[in-house]
Amino acid sequence: MRALRVDLPLLLWAMSYHLPELVDDELVKFERTAFLSSSELPSLLRVWHKPPRSHGRGVRSKGAAKALDHFAFERVATTARREMSAVGAYMSSKVTKMSTEALLSISLTEMQKHVKDRAPTVWSLLRHCSWTSRQEKQNKLKNPDAVRPPHESITKYHTDRTRSCGTSAKAFDTLSALGITMSQAWTYRAIEQISEGEHKSLEQDLKIFPWFGSHDNVNFRFRVFEQRSDHHSHFDSGTACTIFIVKDPLAIRPSTTALRDHRAKIGNRHPLITAADVFRLDSQAAPRLAARAHDTILRILLEAPAFGFESYTYKEDHSLRPASRPGQLLVNEVSHVRQYLLDTVHMEEASYDGNERVMHEWLRQLKLDSLEEQKRTANERVLPWVGDQLTVSRLRGLLQFHRDDYNSFERLDWLIPNFGWFHLMFAFEQSLHAQYYGTRTGLGLVHAFEVLDRRGLHTTSTQGTFHHTFEEAVDHTLEAHVRALWCVVGEVESLGNLRDCAPEELHTLATRILDDHASMLALSKLHATHAGMDQKPIDPLHRQVIQFVRDVLDYRVLRDAIACGDIQTMEDMLPRLLFRFSGGQNHNYALEVCELLQNLHSEWPDDLKLFVRRYCWLTNTNGHQGSFIPVDRAKEHNIGDIKSSYAAMGPFATWEYLGKTSASIPGQRRVKDHVEHEINHGYRGKTHTSPQKENDIAKLQAVYQNAHAHTALASRHRLDAQDRFPDVVKKG
């Protein structure tokens, strides 16, 4: 090498495929192959990159660090570009192809697998950058695979989830600038694409499955910050509509032929339901409702911490399990009901004319307004329509106005108005509030509100948190009364003393509580005992407590029936609701309940009755038992999403834009839930944690026990006028 003036770099260069005459030389080929495949080559490269030196002596040689670093960076960059191109081809998508199904089909686990397969070098490099060996030993919960710089598809995934969570425009712009989400303009185009996809999906489902609808008004406050003659802050009203598609394979579509035949059969007779019929229905339902009330009274005891059911000797006894509900809906029946939102429109629905225009608008959006579709609607469709009392009364008025029109479509023979049970519960609460409000010195509701320090309950409201707060206050009041009754009837100082009772004894005590202190029978016994005994007048406070517990127990039974999907108990409650609304001067809901009884027992054929009871009263949006809600409450949730959760805000939040984006809301909701499931947000839950109620119930229970509210006292023979509560059920 010295004779030929060849140094080591030049020799290696010549052997490394640069001289054609040495490429196929046998000796060179052998030596080159041995060198390149040698197991010592990696250690040589490491030594060349960082030559060794004796500690503390001499100057460290730079070795080949600069050349090897440059080469390594060049190779990694080339490999990364090639791998990311393969990943890009897998993950790229266009806004025009955006749909709810496309977003729901994204699985982070599957995506990670594909990215690992297509970009192993980049994946390993990023893992080493974000996950040290110490973290790998110590961290047991965090997963570094979920923390990677987002690609386009992941960015779009986060964009839709962030938009679905109601992120403000300024925060959205910040996230977009950081590359975490797409831009606002892209997001709005994607939402419009999702809306179009929802419309197409709805159009297909309408041809296959039975369906029904519901609409209600939606009020917006449009705010401006610079006034002009035509530019002011104002409230405006529109209407939002939800279409419910019943995809239950066991669902039977209501038949137009059956409805016509049934109407022809009853003819002009129209047998009206009479008072005797209502009393008969109430008498038939009484044993079933008594069983429900008995179970509620027993549940209140068993769930009381003072009783300590978990350590109760007979806790495994079958008789202590919740009573069966023969009329209970199966979760999978109503979980197959899918919701679609139509475009929100700037039309009022408080008047007859407004409802007529709104109904024509819904048919137009559903593409059922052509002459051919009108004929099909008249001859083949029966459409239940759910709403609050005002909406249903307006639709029923339209049926009266058009009853002499020329054809079935114009007569609206296909439209079946139904009130929603959510708004009926509002009416029930307002009735209880008006009946039992009382004074602070009595034992009415206002007294309980003061003891519990519950605010905002002195006047009724259908907005805000009144419904939830009143529901809780009534629950706690009922539980305090029933716990006090267990102590009185069981002749014990505390509920813990009842642990010595066998299950049969507990059932006997629960029956005594119901028959003697919480039912119409208890009031009848009270009056029968004192009939003709003027020297021992009835204790008015004791009588009113019995009446209060009876009525609030009915409220609790109905509310629990709705939550459990027990449509039989809901139907059983109709006669008592009619008595209450009639006696309490709530003529609107008295008429609605009477109309429903008339329809169920006279005017509807069996298939329509089955469809309305099974699908048009309740729905279940999460597939969990005990999570049924009225259909009109699901509609109110959608309106709340339009106004708040997925609201369009800012100067461009016009009715036109609201109409374009409303249909995307169910899709956005499903995408948000899907992302939270994929990222494992489920451990946090979707609802807030309720504060402990025991202190409130115990405080009320002590008040009732000290006042001897559940014991008749001869010394109590008068009440203030405002604390005398009328028996509206008896009056009705």
XYZ file of C-alpha atoms in Angstrom:
732
model
C 0.000 0.000 0.000
C 2.907 2.333 0.750
C 4.616 1.338 -2.485
C 1.455 2.078 -4.407
C 0.765 5.150 -2.262
C -2.673 3.793 -1.305
C -4.020 4.700 2.110
C -6.834 2.922 4.010
C -9.666 5.259 2.940
C -8.643 4.900 -0.699
C -8.454 1.125 -0.358
C -11.919 0.928 1.184
C -13.241 3.274 -1.507
C -11.809 1.051 -4.261
C -13.216 -2.119 -2.711
C -16.668 -0.566 -2.266
C -17.976 -0.967 -5.845
C -16.291 2.162 -7.202
C -13.710 0.466 -9.529
C -15.419 -1.726 -12.133
C -12.409 -4.073 -12.389
C -12.593 -4.829 -8.665
C -16.334 -5.362 -8.492
C -16.131 -8.947 -9.771
C -12.623 -9.765 -8.512
C -12.910 -12.991 -6.493
C -10.501 -11.987 -3.737
C -12.033 -8.523 -3.376
C -15.561 -9.963 -3.397
C -14.635 -12.378 -0.616
C -12.972 -9.756 1.564
C -15.721 -7.188 0.940
C -18.478 -9.651 1.817
C -16.644 -10.788 4.938
C -16.205 -7.188 6.076
C -19.775 -5.990 5.406
C -21.401 -9.051 6.993
C -19.023 -9.188 9.912
C -20.566 -9.117 13.386
C -17.761 -6.762 14.416
C -18.883 -4.043 11.969
C -21.464 -2.422 14.366
C -18.885 -2.245 17.160
C -16.355 -0.788 14.698
C -18.828 1.906 13.705
C -19.486 2.741 17.353
C -15.770 2.984 18.062
C -15.200 5.118 14.936
C -18.038 7.367 16.054
C -16.625 7.735 19.580
C -12.993 6.546 19.877
C -11.907 5.456 23.387
C -9.349 7.286 25.475
C -7.695 6.878 28.837
C -9.472 8.724 31.602
C -8.235 12.261 32.137
C -5.308 12.062 29.696
C -4.793 13.408 26.248
C -7.220 14.956 23.806
C -10.152 12.846 22.588
C -10.040 12.154 18.883
C -13.143 13.284 16.974
C -13.077 10.061 15.032
C -15.757 9.746 12.350
C -18.505 11.304 14.487
C -19.310 14.148 12.089
C -19.396 11.930 8.999
C -21.387 9.171 10.704
C -23.872 11.678 12.187
C -24.422 13.259 8.808
C -24.836 9.856 7.160
C -27.204 8.594 9.887
C -29.363 11.730 9.639
C -29.497 11.437 5.854
C -30.540 7.781 6.001
C -33.142 8.319 8.750
C -34.609 11.290 6.871
C -34.870 9.271 3.660
C -36.442 6.322 5.471
C -38.850 8.611 7.347
C -39.980 10.283 4.108
C -40.616 6.912 2.493
C -42.486 5.537 5.502
C -44.562 8.681 6.015
C -45.565 8.600 2.351
C -46.916 5.098 2.933
C -48.719 6.307 6.085
C -50.111 9.312 4.220
C -51.627 7.129 1.529
C -53.355 5.090 4.269
C -54.622 8.013 6.370
C -55.470 10.700 3.816
C -59.108 11.673 3.281
C -60.996 14.517 1.638
C -63.582 16.748 3.248
C -66.022 15.735 0.508
C -65.835 12.148 1.784
C -66.445 13.117 5.396
C -69.333 11.267 7.034
C -70.402 10.048 10.443
C -69.788 6.437 9.445
C -66.273 7.271 8.237
C -65.396 8.908 11.559
C -66.979 6.117 13.601
C -65.004 3.527 11.633
C -61.719 4.978 12.903
C -60.128 2.769 15.535
C -57.038 4.093 17.275
C -55.824 0.562 18.052
C -56.174 -0.530 14.447
C -54.632 2.725 13.242
C -51.615 2.255 15.511
C -51.099 -1.242 14.112
C -51.204 -0.012 10.514
C -48.838 2.877 11.250
C -46.386 0.537 12.989
C -46.424 -1.760 9.974
C -45.967 1.056 7.459
C -43.519 3.214 9.441
C -41.556 1.027 11.879
C -38.512 3.306 11.915
C -40.473 6.489 12.594
C -42.579 4.720 15.232
C -39.484 3.406 17.062
C -37.774 6.787 16.845
C -40.779 8.619 18.286
C -41.211 6.027 21.021
C -37.606 6.478 22.104
C -38.085 10.263 22.072
C -41.224 10.191 24.228
C -40.592 7.200 26.492
C -37.432 6.714 28.530
C -36.338 3.396 29.986
C -37.098 4.695 33.486
C -40.662 5.626 32.437
C -41.131 2.213 30.894
C -40.292 0.571 34.218
C -42.358 2.897 36.417
C -45.462 3.781 34.374
C -48.201 1.176 34.513
C -51.199 3.215 33.232
C -49.954 5.623 30.562
C -49.456 4.390 27.037
C -46.960 6.313 24.870
C -48.482 4.841 21.691
C -51.384 7.295 22.026
C -49.037 10.298 22.226
C -47.673 10.830 18.736
C -47.507 13.882 16.487
C -50.889 13.794 14.722
C -51.216 13.013 11.045
C -53.988 14.410 8.843
C -56.554 11.739 9.687
C -55.906 12.015 13.440
C -56.058 15.812 13.145
C -59.487 15.556 11.522
C -60.510 13.060 14.196
C -59.541 15.539 16.931
C -61.174 18.383 14.973
C -64.612 16.804 14.962
C -64.333 15.754 18.596
C -63.186 19.238 19.656
C -66.003 20.885 17.686
C -68.494 18.461 19.235
C -67.399 19.548 22.715
C -68.349 23.159 22.026
C -64.818 24.605 21.931
C -64.809 28.377 21.451
C -63.704 29.903 18.155
C -60.554 31.485 19.629
C -59.462 28.221 21.257
C -60.217 26.416 17.995
C -57.980 28.811 16.050
C -55.182 28.246 18.569
C -55.430 24.463 18.260
C -55.470 24.774 14.477
C -52.328 26.940 14.529
C -50.599 24.267 16.634
C -51.590 21.585 14.121
C -53.801 19.714 16.558
C -57.020 20.432 14.650
C -58.015 21.559 11.200
C -59.183 25.108 10.490
C -62.622 26.515 11.248
C -63.464 26.713 7.547
C -62.581 23.025 7.053
C -64.657 22.156 10.121
C -67.754 23.950 8.834
C -67.436 22.238 5.457
C -67.064 18.883 7.223
C -70.168 19.544 9.352
C -72.162 20.381 6.233
C -70.941 17.139 4.642
C -72.006 15.204 7.739
C -75.427 16.873 7.570
C -75.821 15.861 3.935
C -74.811 12.318 4.816
C -77.375 12.213 7.642
C -80.078 13.384 5.231
C -79.206 10.638 2.759
C -79.163 8.017 5.494
C -82.561 9.230 6.735
C -83.973 9.084 3.220
C -82.912 5.438 2.916
C -84.209 4.462 6.378
C -87.618 6.027 5.706
C -88.139 3.540 2.879
C -87.344 0.525 5.046
C -88.351 1.077 8.675
C -91.396 2.423 10.536
C -90.919 5.884 11.981
C -92.540 8.763 13.837
C -91.692 12.377 14.563
C -91.655 15.109 17.173
C -91.150 18.855 16.987
C -91.058 21.819 19.344
C -90.121 25.463 19.349
C -86.524 26.595 19.786
C -85.781 30.104 21.080
C -82.507 31.873 20.336
C -81.016 35.072 21.628
C -79.103 36.736 18.809
C -76.565 39.147 20.285
C -74.923 42.101 18.548
C -72.210 44.388 19.878
C -72.633 47.284 17.455
C -76.182 48.503 16.914
C -77.706 49.677 13.675
C -81.274 50.434 12.698
C -81.648 46.865 11.441
C -79.078 45.255 13.708
C -80.114 44.725 17.350
C -79.929 41.978 19.951
C -83.211 40.092 19.970
C -84.963 36.838 20.759
C -86.297 34.841 17.871
C -88.266 31.607 17.607
C -87.967 28.692 15.232
C -88.874 25.024 15.227
C -86.711 21.904 15.436
C -87.858 18.423 14.458
C -86.576 14.971 15.394
C -87.411 11.877 13.357
C -87.282 8.540 15.214
C -86.520 5.516 13.023
C -87.594 2.230 14.627
C -85.047 -0.403 13.567
C -86.283 -3.074 15.955
C -86.778 -6.195 13.786
C -89.840 -7.098 15.871
C -91.529 -3.735 15.300
C -94.847 -3.895 13.457
C -95.575 -0.907 11.241
C -99.020 0.598 11.966
C -101.361 -0.352 9.147
C -103.478 2.207 7.320
C -105.901 -0.545 6.366
C -106.328 -1.638 9.987
C -106.897 1.971 11.080
C -109.502 2.562 8.368
C -111.262 -0.722 9.079
C -111.368 0.048 12.795
C -112.737 3.535 12.176
C -115.318 2.111 9.780
C -116.284 -0.479 12.365
C -117.003 2.055 15.081
C -118.544 4.366 12.461
C -120.314 7.421 13.723
C -120.941 5.821 17.098
C -117.564 6.883 18.477
C -118.194 5.204 21.834
C -116.851 7.726 24.315
C -115.093 6.567 27.435
C -117.302 7.274 30.433
C -116.658 7.991 34.102
C -117.688 4.415 34.867
C -115.055 3.159 32.416
C -112.376 5.291 34.091
C -113.351 4.020 37.549
C -113.281 0.463 36.230
C -109.790 0.956 34.760
C -108.586 2.506 38.023
C -110.049 -0.413 39.999
C -108.318 -2.919 37.707
C -104.996 -1.064 37.997
C -105.185 -0.561 41.776
C -103.634 -3.937 42.791
C -100.732 -3.451 40.389
C -100.108 0.115 41.556
C -100.347 -1.001 45.177
C -97.662 -3.613 44.483
C -95.444 -0.903 42.979
C -96.020 1.393 45.976
C -95.336 -1.498 48.380
C -92.045 -2.181 46.593
C -91.099 1.518 46.737
C -91.734 1.659 50.496
C -89.614 -1.470 50.997
C -86.806 -0.116 48.770
C -86.624 3.083 50.831
C -85.961 1.012 53.953
C -83.457 -1.384 52.375
C -81.472 1.437 50.753
C -81.261 3.484 53.960
C -77.702 3.431 55.381
C -79.124 3.182 58.920
C -80.671 -0.181 58.047
C -77.386 -1.582 56.689
C -78.725 -3.996 54.078
C -75.249 -5.244 53.095
C -74.833 -6.860 56.511
C -78.494 -7.846 56.910
C -78.849 -11.533 57.767
C -81.531 -12.213 55.152
C -80.150 -10.046 52.347
C -80.110 -13.013 49.922
C -83.821 -13.678 50.387
C -85.618 -13.630 47.024
C -88.603 -11.734 48.421
C -86.366 -8.701 49.044
C -85.373 -8.353 45.411
C -87.081 -5.620 43.358
C -90.501 -6.786 42.204
C -90.760 -7.935 38.607
C -92.320 -5.611 36.045
C -94.364 -7.581 33.485
C -94.895 -4.474 31.361
C -91.229 -3.526 31.211
C -89.668 -2.760 27.844
C -86.538 -4.601 26.843
C -83.551 -2.341 26.347
C -82.785 -3.783 22.917
C -86.305 -2.929 21.701
C -85.949 0.833 22.020
C -82.165 0.980 21.635
C -82.810 0.165 17.969
C -84.580 3.529 17.629
C -82.292 5.964 15.811
C -82.749 9.722 15.923
C -82.341 12.122 13.013
C -82.655 15.894 13.180
C -84.208 17.783 10.317
C -83.030 21.265 9.388
C -84.119 23.791 11.991
C -86.467 26.340 10.407
C -87.369 29.934 11.209
C -91.073 29.217 11.686
C -93.145 29.553 14.843
C -95.263 26.609 15.955
C -97.414 28.191 18.639
C -100.374 28.814 16.315
C -102.512 26.561 14.141
C -101.195 28.214 10.991
C -97.619 27.868 12.216
C -98.029 24.154 12.889
C -99.586 23.607 9.468
C -96.686 25.359 7.729
C -94.199 23.453 9.896
C -95.744 20.080 9.015
C -95.577 20.930 5.301
C -91.924 21.909 5.774
C -91.078 18.588 7.419
C -92.727 16.680 4.564
C -90.721 18.768 2.103
C -87.441 17.991 3.860
C -88.385 14.301 4.017
C -89.160 14.440 0.263
C -92.718 13.333 0.934
C -94.363 16.419 -0.579
C -94.731 15.219 -4.163
C -98.159 14.169 -5.395
C -97.058 10.537 -5.555
C -95.701 10.600 -2.004
C -98.847 12.324 -0.767
C -100.872 9.437 -2.184
C -98.560 6.948 -0.470
C -98.850 8.831 2.820
C -102.640 8.776 2.573
C -102.819 5.078 1.634
C -99.846 3.461 3.364
C -98.554 5.563 6.257
C -99.720 6.100 9.819
C -97.460 8.638 11.557
C -97.642 9.206 15.329
C -96.394 12.687 16.244
C -95.195 13.493 19.778
C -95.108 16.931 21.349
C -95.914 18.984 24.395
C -99.520 19.805 25.249
C -99.592 22.978 23.128
C -98.183 21.265 20.035
C -100.503 18.278 20.344
C -103.561 20.468 20.881
C -102.672 22.513 17.793
C -102.233 19.369 15.690
C -105.517 17.986 16.987
C -107.142 21.303 16.075
C -105.793 20.973 12.528
C -107.461 17.555 12.307
C -110.754 19.224 13.204
C -110.268 22.071 10.741
C -109.527 19.685 7.857
C -112.012 16.923 8.640
C -114.263 17.894 5.703
C -111.480 18.093 3.093
C -111.652 16.031 -0.081
C -108.992 13.371 0.429
C -107.302 11.423 3.191
C -104.014 13.290 2.910
C -105.570 16.730 3.274
C -107.794 15.488 6.104
C -104.583 14.430 7.912
C -106.011 10.963 8.544
C -102.439 9.684 8.679
C -101.407 11.985 11.601
C -101.707 10.608 15.158
C -100.919 13.313 17.782
C -99.542 12.088 21.130
C -98.519 14.076 24.194
C -95.060 13.502 25.679
C -94.670 12.080 29.175
C -91.813 14.447 30.035
C -94.108 17.456 29.814
C -96.819 15.509 31.630
C -94.377 15.062 34.529
C -93.897 18.840 34.493
C -97.651 19.217 34.861
C -97.668 16.647 37.692
C -94.951 18.607 39.530
C -96.781 21.898 39.074
C -99.945 20.264 40.413
C -98.129 19.004 43.521
C -96.488 22.400 43.996
C -99.809 24.258 43.815
C -101.566 21.743 46.066
C -98.993 21.343 48.855
C -97.044 24.618 48.894
C -98.386 25.738 52.290
C -96.542 28.007 54.727
C -93.258 27.879 56.614
C -95.066 26.999 59.851
C -96.935 24.023 58.374
C -95.591 20.743 57.041
C -96.065 21.494 53.349
C -93.499 21.751 50.584
C -92.320 25.256 51.429
C -91.522 24.038 54.955
C -89.436 21.187 53.500
C -87.700 23.631 51.131
C -86.764 25.842 54.068
C -85.477 22.943 56.179
C -83.439 21.603 53.256
C -82.365 25.108 52.167
C -83.489 24.442 48.596
C -83.639 27.622 46.547
C -85.461 28.518 43.370
C -88.480 26.333 44.173
C -90.965 28.910 45.372
C -92.342 29.435 41.870
C -92.706 26.740 39.215
C -90.823 26.894 35.944
C -90.299 24.722 32.896
C -86.832 26.185 32.344
C -83.533 25.943 34.156
C -82.969 23.437 36.949
C -86.426 23.630 38.556
C -87.470 20.163 37.370
C -84.338 18.452 38.700
C -84.251 20.368 41.994
C -87.964 19.882 42.675
C -87.714 16.180 41.831
C -84.894 15.729 44.344
C -86.670 17.764 47.039
C -89.862 15.700 46.658
C -87.820 12.481 46.724
C -86.053 13.445 49.933
C -89.310 14.554 51.529
C -90.998 11.268 50.645
C -88.073 9.217 51.947
C -88.077 11.180 55.218
C -91.805 10.501 55.665
C -91.480 6.796 54.821
C -88.458 6.280 57.101
C -90.392 7.961 59.918
C -93.346 5.666 59.165
C -91.113 2.581 59.416
C -90.148 3.712 62.902
C -93.757 4.469 63.894
C -95.311 1.281 62.495
C -92.392 -0.901 63.560
C -92.403 0.736 67.011
C -88.637 1.239 66.983
C -86.359 4.171 67.711
C -84.270 3.822 64.551
C -84.269 1.872 61.296
C -81.336 -0.211 62.512
C -83.631 -1.902 65.033
C -85.617 -3.392 62.138
C -82.658 -5.575 61.162
C -83.937 -8.222 63.566
C -87.130 -8.613 61.523
C -87.411 -11.447 59.005
C -88.325 -10.580 55.382
C -91.924 -11.677 55.974
C -92.211 -9.231 58.859
C -90.778 -6.409 56.745
C -93.347 -7.091 54.031
C -96.121 -7.067 56.650
C -94.926 -3.716 57.996
C -94.685 -2.287 54.453
C -98.282 -3.365 53.809
C -99.412 -1.684 57.034
C -97.614 1.528 56.080
C -99.338 1.548 52.696
C -102.816 0.584 53.934
C -102.855 2.773 57.043
C -100.670 5.781 56.170
C -100.130 6.207 52.418
C -103.186 5.360 50.331
C -106.786 6.189 49.570
C -107.669 3.218 51.762
C -105.866 4.881 54.675
C -107.957 8.047 54.238
C -111.129 5.973 53.969
C -110.246 4.131 57.199
C -109.573 7.430 58.933
C -112.962 8.866 58.023
C -114.765 5.578 58.753
C -113.183 5.382 62.217
C -114.339 8.882 63.137
C -117.780 8.758 61.508
C -120.372 9.936 64.003
C -117.760 10.605 66.702
C -117.900 14.366 67.084
C -116.186 14.200 70.434
C -113.018 12.918 68.681
C -112.552 14.999 65.517
C -110.044 13.964 62.885
C -106.513 15.292 63.379
C -106.248 17.526 60.268
C -102.449 17.435 60.162
C -102.381 13.640 60.337
C -104.970 13.397 57.560
C -103.006 15.787 55.333
C -99.758 13.893 55.872
C -101.487 10.681 54.748
C -102.825 12.504 51.691
C -99.401 14.014 50.898
C -97.544 10.691 51.162
C -100.201 9.034 48.979
C -99.860 11.632 46.201
C -96.074 11.885 46.310
C -95.840 8.087 46.301
C -97.864 8.085 43.060
C -95.388 10.610 41.627
C -92.448 8.411 42.626
C -94.096 5.263 41.205
C -94.720 6.969 37.859
C -91.221 8.443 37.686
C -89.608 5.075 38.477
C -91.843 3.383 35.898
C -90.612 5.810 33.233
C -86.963 5.240 34.177
C -87.426 1.444 34.100
C -89.446 1.406 30.879
C -92.530 -0.008 32.606
C -95.249 1.021 30.144
C -97.874 -1.070 31.955
C -97.506 1.001 35.135
C -97.540 4.184 33.059
C -100.843 3.148 31.513
C -102.187 2.105 34.913
C -101.507 5.618 36.216
C -103.667 7.311 33.565
C -106.974 7.220 35.535
C -105.307 8.720 38.627
C -103.652 11.374 36.470
C -107.044 12.203 35.018
C -108.476 12.557 38.534
C -105.581 14.804 39.574
C -105.626 17.101 36.558
C -109.402 17.338 36.550
C -109.613 18.098 40.288
C -106.613 20.464 40.124
C -108.159 22.573 37.338
C -105.470 21.586 34.804
C -108.012 21.154 32.030
C -105.427 20.954 29.242
C -103.725 17.821 30.545
C -107.019 16.405 31.803
C -108.145 16.566 28.169
C -104.890 14.992 26.933
C -105.120 12.074 29.374
C -108.775 11.594 28.498
C -107.912 11.595 24.782
C -105.235 8.957 25.340
C -107.621 6.747 27.300
C -110.199 7.162 24.535
C -107.656 6.194 21.882
C -106.262 3.211 23.784
C -109.650 1.757 24.638
C -111.737 2.708 21.635
C -110.319 4.465 18.597
C -106.977 2.805 17.837
C -106.511 -0.679 16.359
C -104.238 -3.116 18.171
C -101.168 -2.588 15.958
C -101.260 1.180 16.448
C -101.744 0.833 20.214
C -98.779 -1.551 20.402
C -96.549 0.718 18.324
C -97.395 3.880 20.286
C -96.998 2.234 23.698
C -93.742 0.465 22.838
C -91.915 3.130 20.829
C -93.637 6.537 21.104
C -93.694 6.899 24.891
C -90.119 6.078 25.885
C -86.705 5.706 24.359
C -83.274 4.619 25.623
C -80.265 6.430 24.214
C -77.444 4.572 25.992
C -78.670 0.966 26.084
C -78.587 0.714 29.892
C -81.411 -0.624 32.024
C -83.006 2.076 34.156
C -82.071 4.815 31.669
C -85.335 5.165 29.762
C -86.508 8.696 29.064
C -89.698 10.041 27.464
C -89.517 10.670 23.740
C -90.187 14.383 24.190
C -87.294 14.584 26.648
C -84.982 13.119 23.991
C -86.311 15.810 21.654
C -85.574 18.468 24.295
C -82.030 17.114 24.566
C -81.656 17.661 20.824
C -82.982 21.204 21.138
C -80.545 21.799 23.995
C -77.713 20.606 21.755
C -78.845 23.002 19.017
C -78.964 25.912 21.465
C -75.967 25.094 23.643
C -73.758 22.012 23.292
C -73.302 22.231 19.513
C -74.484 25.813 19.118
C -73.407 28.047 16.279
C -72.253 31.352 17.748
C -70.988 34.599 16.333
C -72.079 37.015 13.598
C -72.669 34.210 11.085
C -74.961 32.173 13.355
C -78.016 32.768 11.196
C -81.160 30.668 10.856
C -79.867 29.526 7.489
C -76.643 28.238 9.007
C -78.507 26.625 11.924
C -80.647 24.812 9.394
C -77.595 23.514 7.539
C -75.871 22.140 10.629
C -78.755 20.813 12.762
C -78.843 17.448 11.025
C -75.191 16.816 11.920
C -75.784 16.961 15.691
C -76.657 13.252 16.253
C -73.571 12.375 14.214
C -71.370 14.779 16.185
C -72.727 13.299 19.408
C -71.875 9.767 18.308
C -68.404 10.840 17.153
C -67.733 12.501 20.520
C -68.807 9.376 22.398
C -66.729 7.209 20.060
C -63.577 9.293 20.580
C -64.035 9.275 24.349
C -64.419 5.498 24.237
C -61.315 5.096 22.063
C -59.194 7.316 24.305
C -60.686 5.657 27.408
C -62.418 8.636 28.943
C -65.121 6.279 30.195
C -63.606 6.002 33.649
C -64.578 9.625 34.322
C -68.219 9.181 33.327
C -70.703 11.622 31.811
C -72.638 12.769 34.853
C -71.681 14.774 37.892
C -71.381 13.172 41.310
C -74.462 13.845 43.432
C -73.837 15.117 46.963
C -74.796 12.837 49.820
C -78.491 13.138 50.704
C -78.478 11.431 54.105
C -78.077 14.590 56.180
C -81.035 16.233 54.433
C -83.303 13.202 54.831
C -82.307 12.703 58.474
C -83.012 16.380 59.216
C -86.504 16.143 57.713
C -87.183 12.794 59.368
C -86.365 14.273 62.778
C -88.725 17.184 62.114
C -91.614 14.854 61.220
C -90.980 12.553 64.167
C -90.796 15.439 66.624
C -94.056 16.838 65.222
C -95.739 13.401 65.532
C -96.883 13.917 61.950
C -97.805 10.245 61.479
C -99.766 9.856 64.697
C -103.315 11.131 65.242
C -103.446 13.556 68.179
C -106.708 14.712 69.712
C -105.144 18.045 70.643
C -104.667 19.003 66.985
C -108.000 20.012 65.556
C -107.351 23.037 63.322
C -104.898 24.304 60.716
C -104.296 27.705 59.159
C -106.216 28.262 55.958
C -103.054 28.246 53.816
C -101.954 24.933 55.332
C -105.188 23.155 54.447
C -104.406 21.149 51.341
C -107.342 20.158 49.127
C -107.638 16.557 47.984
C -107.628 17.224 44.236
C -107.606 13.505 43.400
C -110.828 12.970 45.348
C -112.308 16.098 43.830
C -111.403 14.904 40.349
